[in-house]
Protein backbone atom coordinates (compact mmCIF):
# COMPACT_ATOMS: atom_id res chain seq x y z
CA UNK A 1 75.89 -25.19 -4.85
CA UNK A 2 74.74 -25.84 -8.43
CA UNK A 3 72.51 -28.65 -7.12
CA UNK A 4 71.17 -26.80 -4.05
CA UNK A 5 69.68 -23.82 -5.89
CA UNK A 6 67.37 -25.84 -8.21
CA UNK A 7 66.27 -27.95 -5.27
CA UNK A 8 65.30 -24.86 -3.30
CA UNK A 9 63.09 -23.76 -6.21
CA UNK A 10 61.27 -27.10 -5.88
CA UNK A 11 59.53 -25.93 -2.67
CA UNK A 12 56.63 -24.13 -4.46
CA UNK A 13 56.12 -27.20 -6.62
CA UNK A 14 55.81 -29.34 -3.50
CA UNK A 15 53.16 -27.02 -2.10
CA UNK A 16 51.17 -27.12 -5.35
CA UNK A 17 51.42 -30.90 -5.68
CA UNK A 18 50.49 -31.79 -2.11
CA UNK A 19 46.99 -31.57 -0.60
CA UNK A 20 47.69 -31.82 3.14
CA UNK A 21 49.00 -28.75 4.97
CA UNK A 22 51.24 -30.85 7.23
CA UNK A 23 52.75 -32.58 4.16
CA UNK A 24 53.47 -29.26 2.47
CA UNK A 25 55.36 -27.93 5.48
CA UNK A 26 57.25 -31.15 6.23
CA UNK A 27 58.28 -31.90 2.64
CA UNK A 28 59.37 -28.31 2.03
CA UNK A 29 61.48 -28.37 5.21
CA UNK A 30 63.12 -31.67 4.18
CA UNK A 31 63.97 -30.28 0.74
CA UNK A 32 65.56 -27.20 2.28
CA UNK A 33 67.56 -29.33 4.73
CA UNK A 34 68.63 -31.56 1.85
CA UNK A 35 69.74 -28.52 -0.13
CA UNK A 36 71.78 -27.36 2.85
CA UNK A 37 73.37 -30.81 3.08
CA UNK A 38 74.32 -30.64 -0.61
CA UNK A 39 76.00 -27.27 -0.01
CA UNK A 40 77.81 -28.74 3.02
CA UNK A 41 78.93 -31.76 0.98
CA UNK A 42 80.37 -29.46 -1.69
CA UNK A 43 82.34 -27.53 0.95
CA UNK A 44 83.60 -30.68 2.73
CA UNK A 45 84.58 -32.22 -0.63
CA UNK A 46 87.39 -29.68 -0.97
CA UNK A 47 88.43 -29.44 2.69
CA UNK A 48 87.76 -32.89 4.26
CA UNK A 49 87.47 -35.45 1.46
CA UNK A 50 87.09 -38.38 3.88
CA UNK A 51 83.91 -36.86 5.43
CA UNK A 52 82.22 -35.96 2.16
CA UNK A 53 79.93 -39.04 2.20
CA UNK A 54 78.16 -38.00 5.42
CA UNK A 55 76.33 -34.83 4.17
CA UNK A 56 75.71 -36.46 0.79
CA UNK A 57 73.98 -39.35 2.53
CA UNK A 58 71.96 -36.93 4.70
CA UNK A 59 70.81 -35.06 1.59
CA UNK A 60 69.73 -38.29 -0.11
CA UNK A 61 67.75 -39.32 3.00
CA UNK A 62 66.03 -35.90 3.16
CA UNK A 63 64.97 -36.06 -0.48
CA UNK A 64 63.70 -39.61 -0.06
CA UNK A 65 61.68 -38.66 3.02
CA UNK A 66 60.23 -35.61 1.24
CA UNK A 67 58.92 -37.89 -1.55
CA UNK A 68 57.36 -40.22 1.07
CA UNK A 69 55.71 -37.27 2.85
CA UNK A 70 54.27 -35.95 -0.44
CA UNK A 71 52.78 -39.36 -1.26
CA UNK A 72 51.21 -39.68 2.20
CA UNK A 73 49.91 -36.12 2.04
CA UNK A 74 48.08 -36.79 -1.21
CA UNK A 75 46.70 -40.08 0.10
CA UNK A 76 45.29 -38.50 3.30
CA UNK A 77 44.55 -34.79 2.65
CA UNK A 78 43.66 -32.65 5.64
CA UNK A 79 41.67 -30.02 3.79
CA UNK A 80 40.64 -28.55 0.45
CA UNK A 81 43.53 -29.04 -1.96
CA UNK A 82 44.65 -26.33 -4.37
CA UNK A 83 43.53 -28.35 -7.38
CA UNK A 84 40.11 -29.36 -6.05
CA UNK A 85 36.81 -27.77 -6.92
CA UNK A 86 34.69 -26.92 -3.90
CA UNK A 87 31.05 -27.96 -3.92
CA UNK A 88 28.27 -25.40 -3.54
CA UNK A 89 27.63 -24.05 -0.08
CA UNK A 90 23.89 -24.12 0.59
CA UNK A 91 22.38 -22.26 3.53
CA UNK A 92 19.42 -23.84 5.40
CA UNK A 93 16.09 -23.02 3.86
CA UNK A 94 14.86 -21.41 7.10
CA UNK A 95 17.69 -18.75 6.54
CA UNK A 96 16.52 -17.99 2.98
CA UNK A 97 14.38 -14.80 2.67
CA UNK A 98 13.23 -12.40 0.01
CA UNK A 99 12.12 -8.79 0.17
CA UNK A 100 9.91 -9.13 -2.88
CA UNK A 101 6.29 -9.46 -1.81
CA UNK A 102 3.76 -11.60 -3.66
CA UNK A 103 1.43 -9.85 -6.07
CA UNK A 104 -2.29 -10.43 -6.44
CA UNK A 105 -3.13 -13.09 -7.48
CA UNK A 106 -0.29 -14.86 -5.70
CA UNK A 107 1.74 -17.19 -7.92
CA UNK A 108 3.48 -19.96 -5.97
CA UNK A 109 5.79 -22.49 -7.56
CA UNK A 110 5.34 -26.10 -6.42
CA UNK A 111 2.60 -28.33 -7.74
CA UNK A 112 0.25 -29.26 -4.89
CA UNK A 113 -1.38 -32.63 -4.14
CA UNK A 114 -4.99 -32.08 -5.32
CA UNK A 115 -6.62 -28.82 -6.29
CA UNK A 116 -9.99 -27.59 -7.50
CA UNK A 117 -11.04 -24.64 -9.63
CA UNK A 118 -13.49 -21.95 -8.53
CA UNK A 119 -16.29 -24.13 -9.88
CA UNK A 120 -14.92 -26.99 -7.72
CA UNK A 121 -13.73 -29.07 -10.66
CA UNK A 122 -10.62 -31.15 -9.98
CA UNK A 123 -7.61 -29.51 -11.65
CA UNK A 124 -3.80 -29.69 -11.71
CA UNK A 125 -2.40 -27.47 -8.94
CA UNK A 126 -0.09 -25.81 -11.46
CA UNK A 127 -3.16 -24.31 -13.10
CA UNK A 128 -5.29 -21.52 -11.65
CA UNK A 129 -7.37 -22.77 -8.74
CA UNK A 130 -9.06 -21.63 -5.53
CA UNK A 131 -9.06 -24.84 -3.48
CA UNK A 132 -6.10 -26.97 -2.37
CA UNK A 133 -6.26 -30.15 -0.35
CA UNK A 134 -5.33 -29.52 3.26
CA UNK A 135 -2.97 -32.42 3.84
CA UNK A 136 -2.05 -33.55 7.33
CA UNK A 137 -4.80 -31.60 9.10
CA UNK A 138 -6.62 -33.31 11.98
CA UNK A 139 -9.21 -30.50 12.12
CA UNK A 140 -10.61 -28.60 9.17
CA UNK A 141 -10.40 -25.16 10.79
CA UNK A 142 -8.68 -21.81 10.44
CA UNK A 143 -5.73 -22.82 12.62
CA UNK A 144 -5.05 -25.77 10.29
CA UNK A 145 -5.10 -23.39 7.31
CA UNK A 146 -2.56 -21.06 8.91
CA UNK A 147 -0.26 -23.96 9.80
CA UNK A 148 -0.49 -25.33 6.25
CA UNK A 149 0.46 -21.92 4.91
CA UNK A 150 3.54 -21.95 7.15
CA UNK A 151 2.32 -19.45 9.73
CA UNK A 152 1.51 -19.41 13.43
CA UNK A 153 -2.17 -19.39 14.54
CA UNK A 154 -1.08 -17.47 17.63
CA UNK A 155 -0.36 -14.31 15.59
CA UNK A 156 -1.01 -14.73 11.84
CA UNK A 157 -4.32 -13.73 10.23
CA UNK A 158 -4.75 -14.76 6.60
CA UNK A 159 -7.29 -14.25 3.84
CA UNK A 160 -7.51 -17.98 3.04
CA UNK A 161 -10.15 -20.07 4.81
CA UNK A 162 -10.99 -23.76 5.34
CA UNK A 163 -13.59 -25.25 3.00
CA UNK A 164 -14.95 -28.66 2.06
CA UNK A 165 -15.24 -29.72 -1.59
CA UNK A 166 -17.37 -32.56 -3.01
CA UNK A 167 -16.22 -35.83 -1.52
CA UNK A 168 -15.73 -34.28 1.92
CA UNK A 169 -12.13 -33.24 1.28
CA UNK A 170 -10.90 -30.43 3.56
CA UNK A 171 -9.18 -27.68 1.56
CA UNK A 172 -7.60 -24.25 1.77
CA UNK A 173 -9.86 -21.80 -0.08
CA UNK A 174 -8.45 -18.56 -1.48
CA UNK A 175 -10.53 -15.54 -2.44
CA UNK A 176 -8.90 -15.38 -5.88
CA UNK A 177 -7.13 -17.68 -8.31
CA UNK A 178 -3.63 -18.87 -7.39
CA UNK A 179 -1.14 -21.10 -9.18
CA UNK A 180 1.00 -23.72 -7.47
CA UNK A 181 0.85 -24.99 -3.90
CA UNK A 182 0.19 -22.60 -1.02
CA UNK A 183 2.10 -24.83 1.38
CA UNK A 184 4.50 -22.71 3.53
CA UNK A 185 3.81 -19.63 1.40
CA UNK A 186 3.87 -17.43 4.54
CA UNK A 187 7.59 -18.15 4.86
CA UNK A 188 8.33 -16.35 1.59
CA UNK A 189 9.26 -12.79 2.50
CA UNK A 190 6.39 -10.86 4.05
CA UNK A 191 3.79 -12.89 2.07
CA UNK A 192 1.71 -9.73 2.07
CA UNK A 193 -0.68 -11.07 -0.56
CA UNK A 194 -1.85 -13.78 1.86
CA UNK A 195 -2.30 -11.59 4.94
CA UNK A 196 -5.47 -9.78 5.96
CA UNK A 197 -5.55 -6.00 6.16
CA UNK A 198 -8.08 -3.16 6.03
CA UNK A 199 -8.34 0.03 3.98
CA UNK A 200 -10.11 2.85 5.84
CA UNK A 201 -10.60 4.79 2.61
CA UNK A 202 -12.95 2.16 1.21
CA UNK A 203 -13.90 0.62 4.58
CA UNK A 204 -13.13 -2.81 3.16
CA UNK A 205 -10.85 -5.77 3.82
CA UNK A 206 -7.90 -6.15 1.45
CA UNK A 207 -4.82 -8.32 1.32
CA UNK A 208 -1.73 -6.61 2.67
CA UNK A 209 0.00 -6.27 -0.71
CA UNK A 210 -2.55 -3.53 -1.47
CA UNK A 211 -2.54 -0.09 0.13
CA UNK A 212 -4.01 -0.40 3.60
CA UNK A 213 -4.26 1.40 6.92
CA UNK A 214 -4.60 -1.59 9.27
CA UNK A 215 -3.15 -5.05 9.65
CA UNK A 216 -4.79 -7.75 11.77
CA UNK A 217 -3.03 -9.84 14.42
CA UNK A 218 -4.26 -12.94 16.26
CA UNK A 219 -3.60 -13.94 19.86
CA UNK A 220 -4.36 -17.66 19.57
CA UNK A 221 -7.52 -17.22 21.62
CA UNK A 222 -11.15 -16.36 20.82
CA UNK A 223 -11.67 -14.30 23.96
CA UNK A 224 -11.32 -10.53 24.02
CA UNK A 225 -7.68 -9.66 24.78
CA UNK A 226 -6.39 -6.95 27.08
CA UNK A 227 -4.35 -4.05 25.66
CA UNK A 228 -1.18 -5.59 27.12
CA UNK A 229 -1.93 -8.92 25.42
CA UNK A 230 -2.30 -7.13 22.09
CA UNK A 231 1.00 -5.33 22.60
CA UNK A 232 2.68 -8.67 23.34
CA UNK A 233 1.12 -10.30 20.25
CA UNK A 234 2.13 -7.32 18.11
CA UNK A 235 5.71 -7.50 19.40
CA UNK A 236 5.90 -11.15 18.29
CA UNK A 237 4.27 -10.32 14.96
CA UNK A 238 6.58 -7.37 14.29
CA UNK A 239 9.71 -8.96 15.75
CA UNK A 240 10.10 -5.53 17.28
CA UNK A 241 8.75 -3.67 20.31
CA UNK A 242 5.73 -1.55 19.26
CA UNK A 243 7.01 1.18 21.57
CA UNK A 244 9.92 1.69 19.15
CA UNK A 245 7.51 2.40 16.29
CA UNK A 246 5.04 4.80 17.94
CA UNK A 247 5.73 7.55 15.38
CA UNK A 248 4.25 5.39 12.61
CA UNK A 249 2.19 2.60 14.17
CA UNK A 250 -0.32 2.10 16.99
CA UNK A 251 -1.56 -1.20 18.46
CA UNK A 252 -5.24 -1.48 19.43
CA UNK A 253 -7.71 -4.13 20.61
CA UNK A 254 -10.13 -5.19 17.86
CA UNK A 255 -13.77 -4.66 18.80
CA UNK A 256 -14.98 -8.25 18.52
CA UNK A 257 -16.94 -10.19 21.16
CA UNK A 258 -15.44 -13.18 22.93
CA UNK A 259 -16.24 -16.46 21.25
CA UNK A 260 -16.35 -15.03 17.73
CA UNK A 261 -14.56 -17.53 15.43
CA UNK A 262 -12.70 -14.73 13.63
CA UNK A 263 -9.06 -15.14 14.82
CA UNK A 264 -8.26 -11.42 14.45
CA UNK A 265 -8.16 -9.92 17.93
CA UNK A 266 -5.72 -7.01 17.62
CA UNK A 267 -4.80 -4.43 15.01
CA UNK A 268 -1.67 -2.58 13.99
CA UNK A 269 -2.72 0.75 12.49
CA UNK A 270 -0.81 3.38 10.56
CA UNK A 271 -0.92 6.67 12.43
CA UNK A 272 -2.83 9.65 11.09
CA UNK A 273 -3.60 9.55 7.39
CA UNK A 274 -0.64 7.37 6.53
CA UNK A 275 -1.02 4.18 4.49
CA UNK A 276 1.10 1.03 4.37
CA UNK A 277 2.09 -0.66 1.10
CA UNK A 278 3.43 -3.94 2.56
CA UNK A 279 2.90 -6.19 5.55
CA UNK A 280 4.66 -5.34 8.81
CA UNK A 281 5.11 -9.04 9.66
CA UNK A 282 8.64 -9.71 10.97
CA UNK A 283 9.49 -6.05 10.40
CA UNK A 284 12.44 -6.17 12.79
CA UNK A 285 14.77 -3.25 12.13
CA UNK A 286 13.48 -2.59 8.61
CA UNK A 287 11.73 0.74 7.97
CA UNK A 288 7.97 0.80 8.41
CA UNK A 289 6.50 0.40 4.89
CA UNK A 290 4.79 3.80 4.82
CA UNK A 291 3.42 4.53 1.36
CA UNK A 292 4.91 7.62 -0.29
CA UNK A 293 3.52 9.35 -3.35
């Protein structure tokens, strides 16, 4: 009995020292069986001396096998061991979002390929600039700009435009100084500072990070859309059915003739005298960004 009790207390040590789950269970069971055999050997020693070698041998075999199992368990672990440090778990970038909208001017982070200042002088993209080389574009048009910014030409309307700098290089032109590359900037939160809106108070176009009453939506076509086509485009843009937001928003057809190169074909307007202080792009189940004073 004096030997069995200490051996039973060895079970937690086996679990701590062994990586594989199967090895922990098997070795612990063998130790417990061995402890039972030691107790049996002690009892037989006093009652049947000639049989005392049998349980003692069984106990020795169990302890030997438990050592073998522990060695194999450490050599071929089945999972994260207690003494191991787990590496960082990184979610895919497409699942990473932020609720903080860009300010004006928009400050992005990565250094772009080639950029030019407002005076069209070549400059490092980490400095303030208004032109960035439109890499990978087969056509120097508005759709190429939207794709470069990480948006969809079928719904997104942006303030940036295509432009050609000296040397015939196609670029993305912004209406104000930015820092860093604009590549995929529309995938950062609502990217309100890059989207095109309208303020009825001043009757002027603004970016959507400023107070506005209207946000523009494209359909991917230059012809005049039907009301139903605008509702469908708005549903994609909002990631929500416009019918669920009728208390705050209304979808209308923009009064622009077919063939006009302006991609904006539909509008999402704040009802009444309300104003919006953020873009409604990918609104989903979030509250409508109605400005409150």
